[in-house]
Amino acid sequence: MTTATTPRRRRLPALAIAFALAAAALSPAAEPSPSPVQADNPIVQTIYTADPAPLVHNGRVYLYTGHDEDGSTWFTMKEWRVWSSDDMVNWTDHGSPLSIDTFSWARQDAWAGQAVERNGKFYWYVPVVNDATGRMAIGVAVADSPTGPFRDTIGRPLVENGEIDPTVFIDTDGQAYLYWGNPNLWYVRLNADMTSYSGGVTAIPLTTAGFGARPGGTSRPTLYEEGPWVYKRGSLYYNVFAAQCCSEFIAYSTAPSPTGPWTYRGTVMPTQGSSFTNHAGVIDFKGSSYFFYHNGALPGGGGFTRSVAVEKFTYNADGTIPLINMTSTGAPQAGTLNPYVRQEAETIAWASGVETERASEGGMNVGWIENGDWIKVKGAAFGSGAGSFTARVASATSGGRIELRLGGANGTLVGTCTVGGTGGWQTWTNVSCPVSGASGTQDLYLKFTGGSGYLFNADWWRFTAA
Ligand code: FUB
């Protein structure tokens, strides 16, 4: 928890420049454009994230990710993170409910995993180094909610053979499977308790018919590299995976059963985006299909400082997956955001300069706010008009102002709330101010202004109708 005396530091450079950088890095044919770029991809700008694993539950998408440490020169990863959204554009930060420390037997490497729901419980399968053997093992953590807290209920690896990247899939007949592997591809049949399995660890034959031929591949003749993502659509089973190394691209195979035989189907996402790894996650949500991946598009981004991103896509009529390119715009908004109910300050379409942390009142808050920082909330449905704005704030200094702007960080000013000192970064109070001119559906910008240094923290906000 941050206190008045906790040194505050900025993790990422001011991310306003990310609009331009993301556009330049992601556009397959980067052309100078006279119009401003509407960047909403990558999804998270407050930290580096990797290995996206989306889960749809009760009308929301929960996005489970890894966390690349700032300035990493290796896959230095200590924890996993959770985000959620009901519109694919505004994402709420739920912090880190799972870390290496959750597993008493684990040493390091919080790498690519996936979570699934069964009978009201959430099971998150992750690869970590087993301290006792020094080998990669698969752990499973269990929670009563999609945002945790997650606990290691078995107190040991679920399975261990030195390989990584578990994906979990529950078939329509109720049988659950766990697949994983690099350089091989394995599966087990999970029991109904989801924390044990029956039968042996089975190798999936890596044939070129099943997984494509790797150019010049001798020790690894197929394209399969790592990061499988297995799911079923209709009666067809899909395995979307990271192909070739390095740099990776995303490819897929299909099968008539969860255990094969697999047939290679080609490329889903070409090698793009300044990261030599990529990692797929595929879901359907509100009647559309979405493809999650990662790249190195944020400032300072690269192979070990990655960011998760998303694109909307449509399956071809024959069930094949179209070629999907990385973009800096991402998926269109699926719905609108209601500004008249409490919205977490850490619900963000794009952020410039701020970070998040655990809030003493529960959940997360936005912090490290400095003069000129801002948060974009996309598609706020103001209807016939807002009359006032209230925010929950705290400040160990003398505070600052929240400018409410529409359409851009320097867009139309519809209200200004003054925040004073509260005596601590977690000493919370409400501030309110009148609002005029906010109607219809608008991109809302909370622009923070004030003196030098850190100004205040924000936990949540809400408009009241005029
Ligand atoms: O994030 C660490 C590793 O990089 C993952 O386990 C792989 O899938 C690759 O993305």
GROMACS .gro file of C-alpha atoms and ligand atoms in nm:
model
  476
    1MET     CA    1   0.000   0.000   0.000
    2THR     CA    2   0.123   0.346  -0.082
    3THR     CA    3   0.157   0.585   0.209
    4ALA     CA    4   0.240   0.952   0.236
    5THR     CA    5   0.603   0.860   0.275
    6THR     CA    6   0.621   0.595   0.002
    7PRO     CA    7   0.852   0.712  -0.275
    8ARG     CA    8   0.643   0.747  -0.587
    9ARG     CA    9   0.794   0.681  -0.924
   10ARG     CA   10   0.680   0.664  -1.279
   11ARG     CA   11   0.711   0.328  -1.451
   12LEU     CA   12   0.654   0.417  -1.813
   13PRO     CA   13   0.744   0.735  -1.995
   14ALA     CA   14   0.458   0.972  -2.072
   15LEU     CA   15   0.239   0.764  -2.296
   16ALA     CA   16   0.077   1.037  -2.495
   17ILE     CA   17   0.349   0.972  -2.751
   18ALA     CA   18   0.227   0.615  -2.774
   19PHE     CA   19  -0.046   0.725  -3.011
   20ALA     CA   20   0.213   0.808  -3.270
   21LEU     CA   21   0.454   0.526  -3.181
   22ALA     CA   22   0.188   0.257  -3.176
   23ALA     CA   23   0.059   0.367  -3.511
   24ALA     CA   24   0.408   0.363  -3.658
   25ALA     CA   25   0.494   0.023  -3.508
   26LEU     CA   26   0.172  -0.152  -3.598
   27SER     CA   27   0.061  -0.021  -3.930
   28PRO     CA   28   0.160  -0.276  -4.195
   29ALA     CA   29   0.202   0.010  -4.441
   30ALA     CA   30   0.279   0.308  -4.219
   31GLU     CA   31   0.179   0.621  -4.408
   32PRO     CA   32   0.188   0.970  -4.258
   33SER     CA   33  -0.171   1.062  -4.182
   34PRO     CA   34  -0.312   1.412  -4.144
   35SER     CA   35  -0.584   1.290  -3.907
   36PRO     CA   36  -0.513   1.205  -3.541
   37VAL     CA   37  -0.465   0.834  -3.469
   38GLN     CA   38  -0.732   0.686  -3.245
   39ALA     CA   39  -0.513   0.436  -3.059
   40ASP     CA   40  -0.692   0.204  -2.816
   41ASN     CA   41  -0.453  -0.089  -2.870
   42PRO     CA   42  -0.257  -0.222  -2.679
   43ILE     CA   43  -0.522  -0.272  -2.412
   44VAL     CA   44  -0.309  -0.176  -2.110
   45GLN     CA   45  -0.077   0.124  -2.093
   46THR     CA   46   0.004   0.141  -1.719
   47ILE     CA   47   0.236  -0.163  -1.718
   48TYR     CA   48   0.378  -0.410  -1.969
   49THR     CA   49   0.161  -0.719  -2.010
   50ALA     CA   50   0.204  -1.047  -2.201
   51ASP     CA   51   0.042  -1.381  -2.283
   52PRO     CA   52  -0.328  -1.282  -2.290
   53ALA     CA   53  -0.586  -1.539  -2.181
   54PRO     CA   54  -0.944  -1.409  -2.210
   55LEU     CA   55  -1.242  -1.569  -2.030
   56VAL     CA   56  -1.608  -1.472  -2.078
   57HIS     CA   57  -1.815  -1.486  -1.759
   58ASN     CA   58  -2.151  -1.325  -1.677
   59GLY     CA   59  -2.140  -1.071  -1.961
   60ARG     CA   60  -1.783  -0.959  -1.901
   61VAL     CA   61  -1.450  -1.051  -2.053
   62TYR     CA   62  -1.185  -1.128  -1.791
   63LEU     CA   63  -0.837  -1.098  -1.931
   64TYR     CA   64  -0.559  -1.288  -1.754
   65THR     CA   65  -0.207  -1.178  -1.842
   66GLY     CA   66   0.155  -1.202  -1.742
   67HIS     CA   67   0.347  -0.893  -1.633
   68ASP     CA   68   0.678  -0.803  -1.796
   69GLU     CA   69   0.886  -0.601  -1.551
   70ASP     CA   70   1.001  -0.259  -1.667
   71GLY     CA   71   1.337  -0.267  -1.841
   72SER     CA   72   1.338  -0.648  -1.863
   73THR     CA   73   1.612  -0.813  -2.067
   74TRP     CA   74   1.462  -1.160  -2.015
   75PHE     CA   75   1.118  -1.306  -1.937
   76THR     CA   76   1.152  -1.169  -1.584
   77MET     CA   77   0.798  -1.225  -1.463
   78LYS     CA   78   0.688  -1.247  -1.099
   79GLU     CA   79   0.311  -1.220  -1.107
   80TRP     CA   80   0.000  -1.248  -1.320
   81ARG     CA   81  -0.262  -0.974  -1.363
   82VAL     CA   82  -0.639  -0.956  -1.428
   83TRP     CA   83  -0.841  -0.698  -1.624
   84SER     CA   84  -1.207  -0.697  -1.725
   85SER     CA   85  -1.438  -0.522  -1.969
   86ASP     CA   86  -1.797  -0.539  -2.088
   87ASP     CA   87  -1.730  -0.347  -2.409
   88MET     CA   88  -1.382  -0.462  -2.524
   89VAL     CA   89  -1.253  -0.104  -2.505
   90ASN     CA   90  -1.277   0.023  -2.146
   91TRP     CA   91  -1.077  -0.218  -1.928
   92THR     CA   92  -1.084  -0.230  -1.546
   93ASP     CA   93  -0.761  -0.314  -1.365
   94HIS     CA   94  -0.810  -0.583  -1.097
   95GLY     CA   95  -0.445  -0.597  -0.995
   96SER     CA   96  -0.251  -0.916  -0.928
   97PRO     CA   97  -0.443  -1.194  -0.752
   98LEU     CA   98  -0.178  -1.457  -0.838
   99SER     CA   99   0.199  -1.451  -0.815
  100ILE     CA  100   0.499  -1.682  -0.778
  101ASP     CA  101   0.453  -1.647  -0.401
  102THR     CA  102   0.108  -1.813  -0.427
  103PHE     CA  103   0.291  -2.140  -0.497
  104SER     CA  104   0.513  -2.225  -0.198
  105TRP     CA  105   0.706  -2.469  -0.417
  106ALA     CA  106   0.771  -2.226  -0.706
  107ARG     CA  107   1.088  -2.028  -0.766
  108GLN     CA  108   1.038  -1.798  -1.067
  109ASP     CA  109   0.898  -1.743  -1.417
  110ALA     CA  110   0.531  -1.647  -1.404
  111TRP     CA  111   0.477  -1.734  -1.769
  112ALA     CA  112   0.179  -1.799  -1.996
  113GLY     CA  113  -0.134  -1.952  -1.842
  114GLN     CA  114  -0.511  -1.969  -1.879
  115ALA     CA  115  -0.811  -1.957  -1.644
  116VAL     CA  116  -1.145  -2.137  -1.679
  117GLU     CA  117  -1.469  -2.146  -1.480
  118ARG     CA  118  -1.638  -2.466  -1.364
  119ASN     CA  119  -1.932  -2.491  -1.125
  120GLY     CA  120  -1.876  -2.140  -0.990
  121LYS     CA  121  -1.505  -2.182  -0.924
  122PHE     CA  122  -1.219  -2.042  -1.127
  123TYR     CA  123  -0.910  -2.246  -1.208
  124TRP     CA  124  -0.595  -2.074  -1.332
  125TYR     CA  125  -0.327  -2.299  -1.483
  126VAL     CA  126   0.021  -2.148  -1.504
  127PRO     CA  127   0.380  -2.256  -1.573
  128VAL     CA  128   0.646  -2.182  -1.310
  129VAL     CA  129   0.987  -2.318  -1.215
  130ASN     CA  130   0.962  -2.585  -0.944
  131ASP     CA  131   1.224  -2.484  -0.687
  132ALA     CA  132   1.294  -2.846  -0.591
  133THR     CA  133   1.371  -2.968  -0.943
  134GLY     CA  134   1.464  -2.650  -1.128
  135ARG     CA  135   1.224  -2.758  -1.403
  136MET     CA  136   0.919  -2.591  -1.544
  137ALA     CA  137   0.599  -2.733  -1.393
  138ILE     CA  138   0.229  -2.653  -1.427
  139GLY     CA  139   0.053  -2.521  -1.117
  140VAL     CA  140  -0.319  -2.463  -1.068
  141ALA     CA  141  -0.473  -2.196  -0.844
  142VAL     CA  142  -0.841  -2.182  -0.744
  143ALA     CA  143  -1.072  -1.889  -0.665
  144ASP     CA  144  -1.439  -1.820  -0.595
  145SER     CA  145  -1.443  -1.519  -0.825
  146PRO     CA  146  -1.278  -1.443  -1.161
  147THR     CA  147  -1.068  -1.173  -0.995
  148GLY     CA  148  -0.948  -1.394  -0.712
  149PRO     CA  149  -0.792  -1.423  -0.466
  150PHE     CA  150  -0.644  -1.743  -0.608
  151ARG     CA  151  -0.505  -2.015  -0.381
  152ASP     CA  152  -0.285  -2.319  -0.446
  153THR     CA  153  -0.519  -2.581  -0.302
  154ILE     CA  154  -0.303  -2.883  -0.388
  155GLY     CA  155   0.028  -2.737  -0.267
  156ARG     CA  156   0.237  -2.899  -0.541
  157PRO     CA  157   0.267  -2.902  -0.919
  158LEU     CA  158  -0.034  -3.047  -1.101
  159VAL     CA  159   0.200  -3.193  -1.361
  160GLU     CA  160   0.570  -3.149  -1.436
  161ASN     CA  161   0.777  -3.240  -1.739
  162GLY     CA  162   0.988  -2.928  -1.788
  163GLU     CA  163   0.752  -2.774  -2.044
  164ILE     CA  164   0.532  -2.464  -2.043
  165ASP     CA  165   0.223  -2.275  -2.157
  166PRO     CA  166  -0.091  -2.459  -2.037
  167THR     CA  167  -0.426  -2.411  -2.210
  168VAL     CA  168  -0.742  -2.558  -2.057
  169PHE     CA  169  -1.056  -2.663  -2.239
  170ILE     CA  170  -1.384  -2.817  -2.114
  171ASP     CA  171  -1.557  -3.014  -2.388
  172THR     CA  172  -1.933  -3.012  -2.435
  173ASP     CA  173  -1.951  -3.360  -2.276
  174GLY     CA  174  -1.792  -3.218  -1.959
  175GLN     CA  175  -1.448  -3.375  -2.004
  176ALA     CA  176  -1.176  -3.119  -1.939
  177TYR     CA  177  -0.835  -3.126  -2.104
  178LEU     CA  178  -0.510  -2.952  -2.020
  179TYR     CA  179  -0.266  -2.907  -2.309
  180TRP     CA  180   0.081  -2.754  -2.287
  181GLY     CA  181   0.430  -2.775  -2.425
  182ASN     CA  182   0.746  -2.637  -2.581
  183PRO     CA  183   0.913  -2.806  -2.768
  184ASN     CA  184   0.656  -3.090  -2.752
  185LEU     CA  185   0.279  -3.079  -2.719
  186TRP     CA  186   0.112  -3.274  -2.438
  187TYR     CA  187  -0.228  -3.323  -2.283
  188VAL     CA  188  -0.394  -3.480  -1.982
  189ARG     CA  189  -0.760  -3.548  -1.907
  190LEU     CA  190  -0.852  -3.340  -1.604
  191ASN     CA  191  -1.087  -3.483  -1.344
  192ALA     CA  192  -1.408  -3.298  -1.255
  193ASP     CA  193  -1.227  -3.138  -0.957
  194MET     CA  194  -1.001  -2.964  -1.216
  195THR     CA  195  -0.701  -3.005  -0.984
  196SER     CA  196  -0.612  -3.367  -1.066
  197TYR     CA  197  -0.607  -3.582  -1.377
  198SER     CA  198  -0.666  -3.938  -1.485
  199GLY     CA  199  -0.456  -4.147  -1.719
  200GLY     CA  200  -0.109  -4.059  -1.831
  201VAL     CA  201   0.053  -3.757  -1.984
  202THR     CA  202   0.003  -3.805  -2.358
  203ALA     CA  203   0.218  -3.662  -2.636
  204ILE     CA  204   0.035  -3.525  -2.938
  205PRO     CA  205   0.224  -3.640  -3.249
  206LEU     CA  206   0.388  -3.334  -3.404
  207THR     CA  207   0.355  -3.424  -3.770
  208THR     CA  208   0.396  -3.177  -4.055
  209ALA     CA  209   0.042  -3.266  -4.169
  210GLY     CA  210  -0.085  -3.168  -3.827
  211PHE     CA  211   0.127  -2.863  -3.750
  212GLY     CA  212   0.293  -2.748  -4.073
  213ALA     CA  213   0.651  -2.783  -4.192
  214ARG     CA  214   0.916  -2.555  -4.039
  215PRO     CA  215   1.150  -2.421  -4.307
  216GLY     CA  216   1.489  -2.585  -4.248
  217GLY     CA  217   1.346  -2.761  -3.943
  218THR     CA  218   1.546  -3.065  -3.841
  219SER     CA  219   1.531  -3.093  -3.462
  220ARG     CA  220   1.186  -2.927  -3.473
  221PRO     CA  221   1.033  -3.030  -3.805
  222THR     CA  222   0.691  -2.871  -3.747
  223LEU     CA  223   0.587  -2.511  -3.704
  224TYR     CA  224   0.453  -2.576  -3.352
  225GLU     CA  225   0.660  -2.375  -3.104
  226GLU     CA  226   0.456  -2.301  -2.788
  227GLY     CA  227   0.148  -2.128  -2.646
  228PRO     CA  228  -0.137  -2.359  -2.756
  229TRP     CA  229  -0.496  -2.227  -2.724
  230VAL     CA  230  -0.751  -2.506  -2.768
  231TYR     CA  231  -1.126  -2.451  -2.810
  232LYS     CA  232  -1.428  -2.589  -2.991
  233ARG     CA  233  -1.658  -2.416  -3.237
  234GLY     CA  234  -1.956  -2.619  -3.354
  235SER     CA  235  -1.813  -2.969  -3.391
  236LEU     CA  236  -1.463  -2.854  -3.488
  237TYR     CA  237  -1.171  -2.834  -3.243
  238TYR     CA  238  -0.914  -2.558  -3.292
  239ASN     CA  239  -0.556  -2.534  -3.167
  240VAL     CA  240  -0.417  -2.185  -3.222
  241PHE     CA  241  -0.046  -2.167  -3.136
  242ALA     CA  242   0.276  -1.970  -3.160
  243ALA     CA  243   0.460  -2.097  -3.468
  244GLN     CA  244   0.828  -2.103  -3.558
  245CYS     CA  245   1.094  -1.922  -3.367
  246CYS     CA  246   1.208  -1.656  -3.373
  247SER     CA  247   1.021  -1.430  -3.450
  248GLU     CA  248   0.701  -1.621  -3.394
  249PHE     CA  249   0.380  -1.594  -3.589
  250ILE     CA  250   0.040  -1.735  -3.493
  251ALA     CA  251  -0.087  -2.043  -3.678
  252TYR     CA  252  -0.362  -2.297  -3.619
  253SER     CA  253  -0.469  -2.655  -3.671
  254THR     CA  254  -0.810  -2.819  -3.647
  255ALA     CA  255  -0.931  -3.165  -3.551
  256PRO     CA  256  -1.255  -3.364  -3.531
  257SER     CA  257  -1.188  -3.452  -3.166
  258PRO     CA  258  -1.001  -3.294  -2.872
  259THR     CA  259  -0.724  -3.550  -2.912
  260GLY     CA  260  -0.684  -3.514  -3.289
  261PRO     CA  261  -0.590  -3.602  -3.549
  262TRP     CA  262  -0.484  -3.242  -3.611
  263THR     CA  263  -0.464  -3.083  -3.957
  264TYR     CA  264  -0.254  -2.774  -4.016
  265ARG     CA  265  -0.468  -2.481  -4.142
  266GLY     CA  266  -0.219  -2.194  -4.185
  267THR     CA  267  -0.139  -1.851  -4.050
  268VAL     CA  268  -0.372  -1.651  -3.824
  269MET     CA  269  -0.142  -1.354  -3.750
  270PRO     CA  270   0.185  -1.292  -3.934
  271THR     CA  271   0.506  -1.194  -3.756
  272GLN     CA  272   0.444  -0.829  -3.666
  273GLY     CA  273   0.473  -0.582  -3.382
  274SER     CA  274   0.825  -0.562  -3.232
  275SER     CA  275   0.807  -0.872  -3.010
  276PHE     CA  276   0.977  -1.198  -3.112
  277THR     CA  277   0.712  -1.396  -2.924
  278ASN     CA  278   0.338  -1.387  -2.967
  279HIS     CA  279   0.060  -1.561  -2.779
  280ALA     CA  280  -0.301  -1.617  -2.886
  281GLY     CA  281  -0.632  -1.614  -2.699
  282VAL     CA  282  -0.962  -1.654  -2.885
  283ILE     CA  283  -1.317  -1.592  -2.756
  284ASP     CA  284  -1.668  -1.512  -2.870
  285PHE     CA  285  -1.835  -1.224  -2.684
  286LYS     CA  286  -2.171  -1.054  -2.749
  287GLY     CA  287  -2.205  -1.239  -3.081
  288SER     CA  288  -1.863  -1.145  -3.221
  289SER     CA  289  -1.524  -1.317  -3.227
  290TYR     CA  290  -1.207  -1.166  -3.081
  291PHE     CA  291  -0.840  -1.250  -3.116
  292PHE     CA  292  -0.602  -1.149  -2.834
  293TYR     CA  293  -0.224  -1.138  -2.882
  294HIS     CA  294   0.079  -0.941  -2.765
  295ASN     CA  295   0.338  -0.713  -2.922
  296GLY     CA  296   0.600  -0.455  -2.826
  297ALA     CA  297   0.403  -0.148  -2.925
  298LEU     CA  298   0.429   0.071  -2.613
  299PRO     CA  299   0.723   0.309  -2.567
  300GLY     CA  300   1.013   0.101  -2.434
  301GLY     CA  301   0.836  -0.207  -2.566
  302GLY     CA  302   1.006  -0.508  -2.722
  303GLY     CA  303   1.057  -0.882  -2.680
  304PHE     CA  304   1.070  -0.865  -2.301
  305THR     CA  305   0.847  -0.560  -2.249
  306ARG     CA  306   0.531  -0.668  -2.424
  307SER     CA  307   0.170  -0.550  -2.431
  308VAL     CA  308  -0.154  -0.739  -2.487
  309ALA     CA  309  -0.384  -0.626  -2.766
  310VAL     CA  310  -0.709  -0.738  -2.933
  311GLU     CA  311  -0.872  -0.749  -3.276
  312LYS     CA  312  -1.228  -0.836  -3.375
  313PHE     CA  313  -1.263  -1.092  -3.655
  314THR     CA  314  -1.520  -1.301  -3.840
  315TYR     CA  315  -1.473  -1.669  -3.920
  316ASN     CA  316  -1.494  -1.761  -4.286
  317ALA     CA  317  -1.810  -1.947  -4.386
  318ASP     CA  318  -1.619  -2.278  -4.387
  319GLY     CA  319  -1.499  -2.223  -4.029
  320THR     CA  320  -1.146  -2.123  -4.121
  321ILE     CA  321  -0.987  -1.824  -3.947
  322PRO     CA  322  -0.906  -1.520  -4.163
  323LEU     CA  323  -0.565  -1.357  -4.160
  324ILE     CA  324  -0.563  -1.104  -3.874
  325ASN     CA  325  -0.322  -0.810  -3.866
  326MET     CA  326  -0.217  -0.610  -3.560
  327THR     CA  327  -0.368  -0.261  -3.545
  328SER     CA  328  -0.334   0.038  -3.315
  329THR     CA  329  -0.711   0.091  -3.314
  330GLY     CA  330  -0.809  -0.253  -3.181
  331ALA     CA  331  -1.165  -0.378  -3.150
  332PRO     CA  332  -1.466  -0.147  -3.187
  333GLN     CA  333  -1.659  -0.070  -2.871
  334ALA     CA  334  -1.928  -0.331  -2.799
  335GLY     CA  335  -2.183  -0.107  -2.627
  336THR     CA  336  -2.137   0.213  -2.427
  337LEU     CA  337  -2.022   0.306  -2.079
  338ASN     CA  338  -2.277   0.435  -1.825
  339PRO     CA  339  -2.129   0.747  -1.660
  340TYR     CA  340  -2.421   0.766  -1.413
  341VAL     CA  341  -2.311   0.464  -1.212
  342ARG     CA  342  -1.990   0.430  -1.014
  343GLN     CA  343  -1.700   0.375  -1.250
  344GLU     CA  344  -1.361   0.274  -1.120
  345ALA     CA  345  -1.092   0.531  -1.195
  346GLU     CA  346  -0.887   0.233  -1.318
  347THR     CA  347  -1.145   0.163  -1.592
  348ILE     CA  348  -0.944   0.292  -1.885
  349ALA     CA  349  -0.953   0.292  -2.265
  350TRP     CA  350  -0.620   0.472  -2.283
  351ALA     CA  351  -0.406   0.631  -2.013
  352SER     CA  352  -0.122   0.877  -2.032
  353GLY     CA  353   0.128   0.900  -1.746
  354VAL     CA  354  -0.064   0.731  -1.463
  355GLU     CA  355  -0.024   0.397  -1.285
  356THR     CA  356  -0.245   0.185  -1.059
  357GLU     CA  357  -0.208   0.030  -0.715
  358ARG     CA  358  -0.412  -0.149  -0.447
  359ALA     CA  359  -0.658   0.089  -0.276
  360SER     CA  360  -0.711   0.078   0.100
  361GLU     CA  361  -1.088   0.085   0.042
  362GLY     CA  362  -1.071  -0.225  -0.182
  363GLY     CA  363  -0.992  -0.283  -0.546
  364MET     CA  364  -0.744  -0.058  -0.720
  365ASN     CA  365  -0.690   0.317  -0.752
  366VAL     CA  366  -0.514   0.535  -1.005
  367GLY     CA  367  -0.201   0.701  -0.872
  368TRP     CA  368   0.123   0.867  -0.975
  369ILE     CA  369  -0.089   1.145  -1.125
  370GLU     CA  370   0.108   1.446  -1.245
  371ASN     CA  371   0.017   1.768  -1.422
  372GLY     CA  372  -0.100   1.694  -1.777
  373ASP     CA  373  -0.167   1.320  -1.726
  374TRP     CA  374  -0.502   1.193  -1.847
  375ILE     CA  375  -0.735   0.895  -1.875
  376LYS     CA  376  -0.961   0.832  -2.173
  377VAL     CA  377  -1.294   0.654  -2.117
  378LYS     CA  378  -1.448   0.565  -2.449
  379GLY     CA  379  -1.814   0.599  -2.544
  380ALA     CA  380  -1.968   0.740  -2.226
  381ALA     CA  381  -2.345   0.761  -2.284
  382PHE     CA  382  -2.449   1.094  -2.126
  383GLY     CA  383  -2.795   1.091  -2.286
  384SER     CA  384  -2.973   1.424  -2.242
  385GLY     CA  385  -2.698   1.564  -2.024
  386ALA     CA  386  -2.493   1.549  -1.704
  387GLY     CA  387  -2.530   1.807  -1.429
  388SER     CA  388  -2.252   1.719  -1.188
  389PHE     CA  389  -1.950   1.495  -1.131
  390THR     CA  390  -1.824   1.330  -0.813
  391ALA     CA  391  -1.489   1.158  -0.763
  392ARG     CA  392  -1.332   0.968  -0.473
  393VAL     CA  393  -0.985   1.114  -0.425
  394ALA     CA  394  -0.691   1.124  -0.184
  395SER     CA  395  -0.380   1.341  -0.172
  396ALA     CA  396  -0.076   1.356   0.054
  397THR     CA  397   0.020   1.683  -0.114
  398SER     CA  398  -0.202   1.980  -0.198
  399GLY     CA  399  -0.403   1.812  -0.472
  400GLY     CA  400  -0.487   1.959  -0.811
  401ARG     CA  401  -0.779   1.956  -1.054
  402ILE     CA  402  -0.975   1.705  -1.260
  403GLU     CA  403  -1.071   1.862  -1.590
  404LEU     CA  404  -1.361   1.686  -1.763
  405ARG     CA  405  -1.309   1.709  -2.138
  406LEU     CA  406  -1.488   1.556  -2.435
  407GLY     CA  407  -1.334   1.418  -2.755
  408GLY     CA  408  -0.970   1.466  -2.661
  409ALA     CA  409  -0.729   1.552  -2.380
  410ASN     CA  410  -0.757   1.913  -2.497
  411GLY     CA  411  -1.121   1.876  -2.604
  412THR     CA  412  -1.427   2.068  -2.487
  413LEU     CA  413  -1.412   2.144  -2.115
  414VAL     CA  414  -1.743   2.055  -1.947
  415GLY     CA  415  -1.642   2.076  -1.582
  416THR     CA  416  -1.350   2.115  -1.341
  417CYS     CA  417  -1.328   1.954  -0.998
  418THR     CA  418  -1.078   2.088  -0.746
  419VAL     CA  419  -0.902   1.831  -0.527
  420GLY     CA  420  -0.740   1.947  -0.202
  421GLY     CA  421  -0.495   1.771   0.027
  422THR     CA  422  -0.653   1.493   0.237
  423GLY     CA  423  -0.352   1.408   0.453
  424GLY     CA  424  -0.254   1.084   0.277
  425TRP     CA  425  -0.244   0.895  -0.050
  426GLN     CA  426  -0.504   0.655   0.093
  427THR     CA  427  -0.708   0.909   0.296
  428TRP     CA  428  -1.017   0.924   0.078
  429THR     CA  429  -1.282   1.191   0.034
  430ASN     CA  430  -1.544   1.283  -0.226
  431VAL     CA  431  -1.520   1.598  -0.438
  432SER     CA  432  -1.799   1.725  -0.665
  433CYS     CA  433  -1.835   1.994  -0.929
  434PRO     CA  434  -2.100   2.116  -1.176
  435VAL     CA  435  -2.098   1.988  -1.534
  436SER     CA  436  -2.240   2.160  -1.840
  437GLY     CA  437  -2.243   2.053  -2.205
  438ALA     CA  438  -2.194   1.677  -2.164
  439SER     CA  439  -2.469   1.502  -2.362
  440GLY     CA  440  -2.495   1.221  -2.617
  441THR     CA  441  -2.227   0.952  -2.637
  442GLN     CA  442  -1.878   1.095  -2.595
  443ASP     CA  443  -1.520   0.992  -2.537
  444LEU     CA  444  -1.457   1.134  -2.188
  445TYR     CA  445  -1.112   1.250  -2.087
  446LEU     CA  446  -1.023   1.297  -1.719
  447LYS     CA  447  -0.734   1.538  -1.747
  448PHE     CA  448  -0.532   1.600  -1.433
  449THR     CA  449  -0.376   1.940  -1.377
  450GLY     CA  450  -0.196   2.116  -1.095
  451GLY     CA  451   0.153   2.200  -0.973
  452SER     CA  452   0.467   1.991  -0.985
  453GLY     CA  453   0.506   1.641  -0.841
  454TYR     CA  454   0.233   1.392  -0.767
  455LEU     CA  455  -0.107   1.556  -0.726
  456PHE     CA  456  -0.363   1.306  -0.595
  457ASN     CA  457  -0.504   0.955  -0.633
  458ALA     CA  458  -0.846   0.866  -0.774
  459ASP     CA  459  -1.049   0.559  -0.673
  460TRP     CA  460  -1.380   0.603  -0.858
  461TRP     CA  461  -1.606   0.861  -1.022
  462ARG     CA  462  -1.971   0.912  -1.121
  463PHE     CA  463  -2.176   1.174  -1.304
  464THR     CA  464  -2.526   1.278  -1.199
  465ALA     CA  465  -2.783   1.360  -1.468
  466ALA     CA  466  -2.886   1.724  -1.506
  467FUB     O1  467   0.592  -1.493  -2.136
  467FUB     C1  468   0.689  -1.593  -2.123
  467FUB     C2  469   0.684  -1.687  -2.241
  467FUB     O2  470   0.701  -1.615  -2.362
  467FUB     C3  471   0.551  -1.756  -2.258
  467FUB     O3  472   0.535  -1.864  -2.170
  467FUB     C4  473   0.559  -1.794  -2.400
  467FUB     O4  474   0.435  -1.831  -2.454
  467FUB     C5  475   0.614  -1.667  -2.460
  467FUB     O5  476   0.511  -1.573  -2.483
   0.00000   0.00000   0.00000
